[in-house]
Amino acid sequence: MVKLDALPDVPRWAVLAAHTVPLVTLPSGLWRIAQVAGLPVAEQLGRNGHEAVVAMSLTLLTEGLALLTLGLVRPWGDVVPRWLPLVGGRRVHTLAAVVPALLGAATLCAITGWFACTQAAVLIGRVTQTSAQQVLLVACYSPLLAWAPLLAVTALAYYRRRATPCE
């Protein structure tokens, strides 16, 4: 089995959940990159300059936010890295990590719920031409449904591990 780096007191399931988050966001980002590159993943082959910048920015932002989940199981989530000016070397306040993570999970739940109920069928029909493109689109975006619960359970594990009676 692959060894995943984490703090020794982090439960194995939380480590797996945290390391899964960047993996569930990756397929949708790769799909957007393929579309910008002009590959036949959708009806619109490629995008104009503005749309390409938005797609690439969304991909980078999504993956960057997903990678932050690793901070809930790694040392840099407990103590700010020393190379950061002003705050480097200080202990991360538990709620400073947990509150944004849980708000992010709640926001992701709301967005994915709204999108799945109101927009998904319309988008699939508008963006794709063939059934193969539809299957690819759904296969690339479906893993995003796991992001919110994975983030939430990782944040709760972080809170349980870090919370003391004084906090």
mmCIF file of C-alpha atoms in Angstrom:
data_model
loop_
_atom_site.group_PDB
_atom_site.id
_atom_site.type_symbol
_atom_site.label_atom_id
_atom_site.label_comp_id
_atom_site.label_asym_id
_atom_site.label_seq_id
_atom_site.Cartn_x
_atom_site.Cartn_y
_atom_site.Cartn_z
ATOM 1 C CA MET A 1 0.000 0.000 0.000
ATOM 2 C CA VAL A 2 1.157 3.551 -0.700
ATOM 3 C CA LYS A 3 2.410 5.478 2.322
ATOM 4 C CA LEU A 4 0.751 8.859 2.651
ATOM 5 C CA ASP A 5 2.584 11.518 4.637
ATOM 6 C CA ALA A 6 0.674 12.918 7.570
ATOM 7 C CA LEU A 7 1.038 13.677 11.237
ATOM 8 C CA PRO A 8 1.241 10.572 13.424
ATOM 9 C CA ASP A 9 -1.925 11.319 15.432
ATOM 10 C CA VAL A 10 -4.175 11.740 12.374
ATOM 11 C CA PRO A 11 -6.551 8.811 11.780
ATOM 12 C CA ARG A 12 -5.748 6.838 8.625
ATOM 13 C CA TRP A 13 -9.248 7.431 7.206
ATOM 14 C CA ALA A 14 -8.784 11.208 7.536
ATOM 15 C CA VAL A 15 -5.436 11.005 5.736
ATOM 16 C CA LEU A 16 -7.059 9.042 2.908
ATOM 17 C CA ALA A 17 -9.969 11.499 2.720
ATOM 18 C CA ALA A 18 -7.631 14.513 2.582
ATOM 19 C CA HIS A 19 -5.466 12.941 -0.122
ATOM 20 C CA THR A 20 -8.544 11.982 -2.141
ATOM 21 C CA VAL A 21 -9.836 15.559 -2.407
ATOM 22 C CA PRO A 22 -7.262 16.758 -4.992
ATOM 23 C CA LEU A 23 -7.892 13.568 -6.958
ATOM 24 C CA VAL A 24 -11.666 14.139 -7.191
ATOM 25 C CA THR A 25 -11.149 17.656 -8.532
ATOM 26 C CA LEU A 26 -8.548 16.628 -11.099
ATOM 27 C CA PRO A 27 -10.782 15.046 -13.807
ATOM 28 C CA SER A 28 -12.937 18.162 -14.261
ATOM 29 C CA GLY A 29 -9.814 20.310 -14.527
ATOM 30 C CA LEU A 30 -8.323 17.986 -17.106
ATOM 31 C CA TRP A 31 -11.602 18.121 -19.057
ATOM 32 C CA ARG A 32 -11.495 21.948 -19.088
ATOM 33 C CA ILE A 33 -7.843 21.905 -20.171
ATOM 34 C CA ALA A 34 -8.695 19.460 -22.965
ATOM 35 C CA GLN A 35 -11.509 21.704 -24.141
ATOM 36 C CA VAL A 36 -9.278 24.801 -24.120
ATOM 37 C CA ALA A 37 -6.658 22.818 -26.052
ATOM 38 C CA GLY A 38 -9.255 22.090 -28.732
ATOM 39 C CA LEU A 39 -9.613 18.369 -28.114
ATOM 40 C CA PRO A 40 -13.012 16.943 -29.129
ATOM 41 C CA VAL A 41 -14.416 16.633 -25.605
ATOM 42 C CA ALA A 42 -17.306 18.986 -26.329
ATOM 43 C CA GLU A 43 -19.231 20.618 -29.134
ATOM 44 C CA GLN A 44 -17.217 23.799 -28.794
ATOM 45 C CA LEU A 45 -13.635 22.874 -29.669
ATOM 46 C CA GLY A 46 -11.522 25.265 -27.709
ATOM 47 C CA ARG A 47 -12.566 28.676 -26.504
ATOM 48 C CA ASN A 48 -11.884 32.299 -27.232
ATOM 49 C CA GLY A 49 -9.158 34.009 -25.214
ATOM 50 C CA HIS A 50 -11.372 35.232 -22.366
ATOM 51 C CA GLU A 51 -13.133 31.883 -21.954
ATOM 52 C CA ALA A 52 -9.793 30.073 -21.989
ATOM 53 C CA VAL A 53 -8.452 32.320 -19.225
ATOM 54 C CA VAL A 54 -11.596 31.750 -17.142
ATOM 55 C CA ALA A 55 -11.429 27.969 -17.656
ATOM 56 C CA MET A 56 -7.749 27.778 -16.768
ATOM 57 C CA SER A 57 -8.201 30.086 -13.760
ATOM 58 C CA LEU A 58 -11.096 27.958 -12.515
ATOM 59 C CA THR A 59 -8.971 24.846 -12.912
ATOM 60 C CA LEU A 60 -6.048 26.349 -10.974
ATOM 61 C CA LEU A 61 -8.300 27.763 -8.260
ATOM 62 C CA THR A 62 -10.170 24.486 -7.829
ATOM 63 C CA GLU A 63 -7.035 22.395 -7.585
ATOM 64 C CA GLY A 64 -5.374 24.921 -5.276
ATOM 65 C CA LEU A 65 -8.333 24.903 -2.891
ATOM 66 C CA ALA A 66 -8.454 21.105 -3.012
ATOM 67 C CA LEU A 67 -4.756 20.912 -2.124
ATOM 68 C CA LEU A 68 -5.384 23.061 0.953
ATOM 69 C CA THR A 69 -7.280 20.089 2.405
ATOM 70 C CA LEU A 70 -3.908 18.415 2.897
ATOM 71 C CA GLY A 71 -3.117 21.046 5.526
ATOM 72 C CA LEU A 72 -5.695 19.401 7.772
ATOM 73 C CA VAL A 73 -3.507 16.289 8.042
ATOM 74 C CA ARG A 74 0.001 17.657 7.468
ATOM 75 C CA PRO A 75 2.362 19.628 9.723
ATOM 76 C CA TRP A 76 1.832 22.899 7.843
ATOM 77 C CA GLY A 77 -1.804 22.804 8.982
ATOM 78 C CA ASP A 78 -0.743 22.819 12.626
ATOM 79 C CA VAL A 79 2.145 25.300 12.452
ATOM 80 C CA VAL A 80 2.453 27.982 9.773
ATOM 81 C CA PRO A 81 5.586 27.347 7.657
ATOM 82 C CA ARG A 82 8.512 29.473 8.865
ATOM 83 C CA TRP A 83 9.149 30.976 5.427
ATOM 84 C CA LEU A 84 5.874 32.956 5.597
ATOM 85 C CA PRO A 85 6.530 36.506 6.790
ATOM 86 C CA LEU A 86 4.982 37.727 10.054
ATOM 87 C CA VAL A 87 3.084 34.516 10.868
ATOM 88 C CA GLY A 88 5.689 31.842 10.088
ATOM 89 C CA GLY A 89 6.306 29.401 12.925
ATOM 90 C CA ARG A 90 3.103 30.225 14.783
ATOM 91 C CA ARG A 91 0.543 27.611 15.716
ATOM 92 C CA VAL A 92 -2.545 27.626 13.504
ATOM 93 C CA HIS A 93 -5.636 28.334 15.581
ATOM 94 C CA THR A 94 -7.952 25.363 15.297
ATOM 95 C CA LEU A 95 -11.021 27.377 14.314
ATOM 96 C CA ALA A 96 -9.001 29.372 11.761
ATOM 97 C CA ALA A 97 -8.697 26.144 9.783
ATOM 98 C CA VAL A 98 -11.965 24.418 10.695
ATOM 99 C CA VAL A 99 -14.417 27.274 10.089
ATOM 100 C CA PRO A 100 -13.269 28.041 6.515
ATOM 101 C CA ALA A 101 -13.120 24.305 5.740
ATOM 102 C CA LEU A 102 -16.668 23.669 6.974
ATOM 103 C CA LEU A 103 -17.973 26.825 5.281
ATOM 104 C CA GLY A 104 -16.276 25.629 2.098
ATOM 105 C CA ALA A 105 -17.879 22.195 2.452
ATOM 106 C CA ALA A 106 -21.304 23.767 3.003
ATOM 107 C CA THR A 107 -20.820 26.062 0.004
ATOM 108 C CA LEU A 108 -19.738 23.121 -2.152
ATOM 109 C CA CYS A 109 -22.830 21.167 -1.048
ATOM 110 C CA ALA A 110 -25.081 24.075 -1.962
ATOM 111 C CA ILE A 111 -23.413 24.666 -5.332
ATOM 112 C CA THR A 112 -23.350 21.011 -6.362
ATOM 113 C CA GLY A 113 -26.923 20.471 -5.182
ATOM 114 C CA TRP A 114 -28.184 23.501 -7.078
ATOM 115 C CA PHE A 115 -26.206 22.596 -10.172
ATOM 116 C CA ALA A 116 -27.245 18.943 -10.185
ATOM 117 C CA CYS A 117 -30.919 19.838 -9.761
ATOM 118 C CA THR A 118 -31.189 22.798 -12.106
ATOM 119 C CA GLN A 119 -28.305 23.058 -14.553
ATOM 120 C CA ALA A 120 -26.639 19.698 -15.254
ATOM 121 C CA ALA A 121 -29.067 18.293 -17.840
ATOM 122 C CA VAL A 122 -29.204 21.588 -19.748
ATOM 123 C CA LEU A 123 -25.414 21.945 -19.758
ATOM 124 C CA ILE A 124 -24.811 18.366 -20.878
ATOM 125 C CA GLY A 125 -27.230 18.818 -23.777
ATOM 126 C CA ARG A 126 -25.767 22.195 -24.752
ATOM 127 C CA VAL A 127 -22.065 21.365 -24.449
ATOM 128 C CA THR A 128 -21.914 17.863 -25.921
ATOM 129 C CA GLN A 129 -22.779 16.479 -29.354
ATOM 130 C CA THR A 130 -22.254 12.756 -28.970
ATOM 131 C CA SER A 131 -23.090 10.219 -26.309
ATOM 132 C CA ALA A 132 -19.351 9.577 -25.842
ATOM 133 C CA GLN A 133 -18.843 13.264 -25.033
ATOM 134 C CA GLN A 134 -21.760 13.105 -22.588
ATOM 135 C CA VAL A 135 -20.312 10.073 -20.817
ATOM 136 C CA LEU A 136 -16.892 11.735 -20.633
ATOM 137 C CA LEU A 137 -18.356 14.971 -19.255
ATOM 138 C CA VAL A 138 -20.357 13.140 -16.581
ATOM 139 C CA ALA A 139 -17.384 10.903 -15.712
ATOM 140 C CA CYS A 140 -15.124 13.938 -15.300
ATOM 141 C CA TYR A 141 -17.534 16.036 -13.237
ATOM 142 C CA SER A 142 -19.231 13.361 -11.084
ATOM 143 C CA PRO A 143 -16.242 12.938 -8.741
ATOM 144 C CA LEU A 144 -16.767 16.549 -7.628
ATOM 145 C CA LEU A 145 -19.813 15.325 -5.695
ATOM 146 C CA ALA A 146 -17.415 13.723 -3.203
ATOM 147 C CA TRP A 147 -15.467 16.921 -2.531
ATOM 148 C CA ALA A 148 -17.797 18.442 0.088
ATOM 149 C CA PRO A 149 -18.235 15.334 2.257
ATOM 150 C CA LEU A 150 -14.517 14.501 2.082
ATOM 151 C CA LEU A 151 -13.607 18.048 3.118
ATOM 152 C CA ALA A 152 -16.183 18.034 5.919
ATOM 153 C CA VAL A 153 -15.022 14.767 7.496
ATOM 154 C CA THR A 154 -11.373 15.814 7.212
ATOM 155 C CA ALA A 155 -12.155 19.145 8.898
ATOM 156 C CA LEU A 156 -14.063 17.407 11.683
ATOM 157 C CA ALA A 157 -11.159 14.989 12.218
ATOM 158 C CA TYR A 158 -8.812 17.996 12.409
ATOM 159 C CA TYR A 159 -11.074 19.651 14.964
ATOM 160 C CA ARG A 160 -11.320 16.501 17.101
ATOM 161 C CA ARG A 161 -7.548 16.080 17.007
ATOM 162 C CA ARG A 162 -6.713 19.718 17.761
ATOM 163 C CA ALA A 163 -9.528 20.826 20.080
ATOM 164 C CA THR A 164 -8.654 21.002 23.731
ATOM 165 C CA PRO A 165 -10.940 21.741 26.669
ATOM 166 C CA CYS A 166 -9.623 25.340 26.640
ATOM 167 C CA GLU A 167 -10.663 26.036 23.037
#
